[in-house]
XYZ file of C-alpha atoms in Angstrom:
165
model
C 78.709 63.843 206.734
C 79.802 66.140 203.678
C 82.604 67.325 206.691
C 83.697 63.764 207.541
C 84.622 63.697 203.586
C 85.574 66.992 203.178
C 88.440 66.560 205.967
C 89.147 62.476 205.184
C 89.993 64.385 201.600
C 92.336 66.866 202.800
C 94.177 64.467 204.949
C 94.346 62.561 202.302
C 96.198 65.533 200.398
C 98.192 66.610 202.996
C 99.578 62.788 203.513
C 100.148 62.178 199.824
C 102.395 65.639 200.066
C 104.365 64.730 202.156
C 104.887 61.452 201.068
C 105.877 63.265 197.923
C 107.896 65.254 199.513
C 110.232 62.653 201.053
C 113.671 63.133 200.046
C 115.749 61.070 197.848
C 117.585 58.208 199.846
C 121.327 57.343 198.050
C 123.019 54.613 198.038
C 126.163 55.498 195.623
C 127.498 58.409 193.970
C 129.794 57.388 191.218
C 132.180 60.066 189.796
C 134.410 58.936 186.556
C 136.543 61.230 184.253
C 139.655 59.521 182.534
C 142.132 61.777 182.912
C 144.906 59.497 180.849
C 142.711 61.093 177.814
C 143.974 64.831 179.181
C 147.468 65.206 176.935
C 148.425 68.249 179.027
C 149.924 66.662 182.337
C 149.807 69.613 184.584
C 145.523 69.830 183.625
C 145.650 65.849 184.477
C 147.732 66.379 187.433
C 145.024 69.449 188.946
C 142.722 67.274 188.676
C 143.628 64.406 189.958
C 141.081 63.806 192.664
C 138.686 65.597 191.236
C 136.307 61.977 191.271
C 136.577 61.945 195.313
C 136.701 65.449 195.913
C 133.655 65.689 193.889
C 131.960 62.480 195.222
C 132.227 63.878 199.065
C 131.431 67.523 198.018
C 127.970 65.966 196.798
C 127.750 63.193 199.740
C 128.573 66.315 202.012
C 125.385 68.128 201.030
C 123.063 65.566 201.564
C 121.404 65.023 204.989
C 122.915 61.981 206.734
C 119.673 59.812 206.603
C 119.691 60.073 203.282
C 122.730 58.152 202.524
C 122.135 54.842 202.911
C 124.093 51.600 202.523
C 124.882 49.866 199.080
C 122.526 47.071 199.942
C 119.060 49.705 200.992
C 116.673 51.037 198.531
C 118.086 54.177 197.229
C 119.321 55.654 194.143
C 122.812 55.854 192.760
C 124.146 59.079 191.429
C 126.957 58.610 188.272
C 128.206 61.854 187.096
C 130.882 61.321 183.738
C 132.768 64.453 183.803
C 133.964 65.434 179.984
C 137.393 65.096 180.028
C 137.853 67.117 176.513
C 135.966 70.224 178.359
C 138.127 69.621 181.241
C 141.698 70.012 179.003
C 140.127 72.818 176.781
C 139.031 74.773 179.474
C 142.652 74.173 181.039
C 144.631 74.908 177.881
C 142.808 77.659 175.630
C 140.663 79.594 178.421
C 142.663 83.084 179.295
C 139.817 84.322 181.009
C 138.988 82.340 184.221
C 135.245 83.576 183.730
C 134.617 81.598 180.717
C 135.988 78.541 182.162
C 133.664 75.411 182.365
C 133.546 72.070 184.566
C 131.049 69.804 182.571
C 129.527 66.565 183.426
C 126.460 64.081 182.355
C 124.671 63.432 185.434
C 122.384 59.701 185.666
C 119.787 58.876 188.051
C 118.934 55.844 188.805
C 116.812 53.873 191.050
C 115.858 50.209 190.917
C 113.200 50.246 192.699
C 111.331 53.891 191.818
C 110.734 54.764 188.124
C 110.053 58.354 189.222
C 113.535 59.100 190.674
C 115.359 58.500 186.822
C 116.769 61.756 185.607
C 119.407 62.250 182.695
C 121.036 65.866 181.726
C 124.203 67.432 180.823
C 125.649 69.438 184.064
C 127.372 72.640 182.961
C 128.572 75.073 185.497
C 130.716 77.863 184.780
C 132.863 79.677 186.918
C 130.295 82.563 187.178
C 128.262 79.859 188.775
C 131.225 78.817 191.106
C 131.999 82.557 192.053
C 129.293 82.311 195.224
C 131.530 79.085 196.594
C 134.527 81.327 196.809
C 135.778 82.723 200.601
C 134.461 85.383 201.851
C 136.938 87.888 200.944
C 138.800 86.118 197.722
C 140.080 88.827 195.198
C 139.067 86.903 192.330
C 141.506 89.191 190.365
C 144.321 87.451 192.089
C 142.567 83.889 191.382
C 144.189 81.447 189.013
C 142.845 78.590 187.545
C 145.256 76.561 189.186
C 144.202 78.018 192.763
C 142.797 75.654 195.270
C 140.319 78.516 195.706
C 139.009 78.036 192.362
C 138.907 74.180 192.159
C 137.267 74.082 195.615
C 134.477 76.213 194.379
C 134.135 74.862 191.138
C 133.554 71.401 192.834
C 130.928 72.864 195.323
C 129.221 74.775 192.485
C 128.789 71.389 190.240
C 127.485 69.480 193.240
C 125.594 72.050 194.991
C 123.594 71.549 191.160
C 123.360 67.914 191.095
C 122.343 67.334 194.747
C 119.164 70.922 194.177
C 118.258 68.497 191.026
C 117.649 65.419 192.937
C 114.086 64.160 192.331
């Protein structure tokens, strides 16, 4: 008898675990930044589709399942990027190293309290430097590189999507 229990329990354990253990499902990923408040046109012109580019970086490393349709249970994913980090970073870095692509990052979910998460995203180009090709002389890279954006895009949603409750 003390068996019977003794397994029901850890069946018990081993099913609430992996219920636990589900992944997120999402059903939008919202990126804003207003780049009209960026005074320095060629920072607002590089990044210009930096709200797509980094909406499909992050849909990209998600598991297909686990984007489902507006409509389905899921949560939604709004990143604000800070557009003042974005033209200081632009105008007043001279060493790529120090520059910074910084967001605040919402969860939400209407129908699961324990999927909510709030924080301030911060990823510097250190951070980005594993993103790069295989190969890149990052003493050749400029911040205006497509080598650099790329990765600095990957690095800030590889970090949203390994936070994902």
């Amino acid at each position: 008898m003390l068996r019977k229990s003794v397994s029901a329990g850890i069946a018990a354990l081993f099913l609430a675990s992996a219920a636990q253990a589900q992944d997120t499902p999402v059903k939008l990923i919202d990126v804003t930044t207003d780049l009209t408040a960026i005074e320095n046109p060629a920072a607002a012109t590089y990044w210009t589709n930096l709200e797509p580019d980094l909406e499909t970086a992050i849909a990209a490393r998600l598991a297909p399942e686990r984007l489902v349709g507006p409509d389905a249970d899921g949560s939604e994913i709004h990143v604000d990027i800070d557009e003042i980090e974005l033209a200081s970073t632009w105008d007043n870095v001279t060493d790529m190293a120090e520059s910074r692509l910084v967001g605040q990052v919402n969860i939400t979910s209407e129908s699961d309290n324990s999927k909510f998460d709030s924080y301030s995203l911060d990823v510097a180009f250190k951070d980005a430097m594993v993103f790069l090709p295989e190969g890149t002389d990052i003493s050749t890279l400029t911040m205006d590189s497509a080598q650099y954006y790329s990765a600095m895009i990957e690095a800030f949603a590889d970090n949203v999507v390994s936070r994902l409750k």
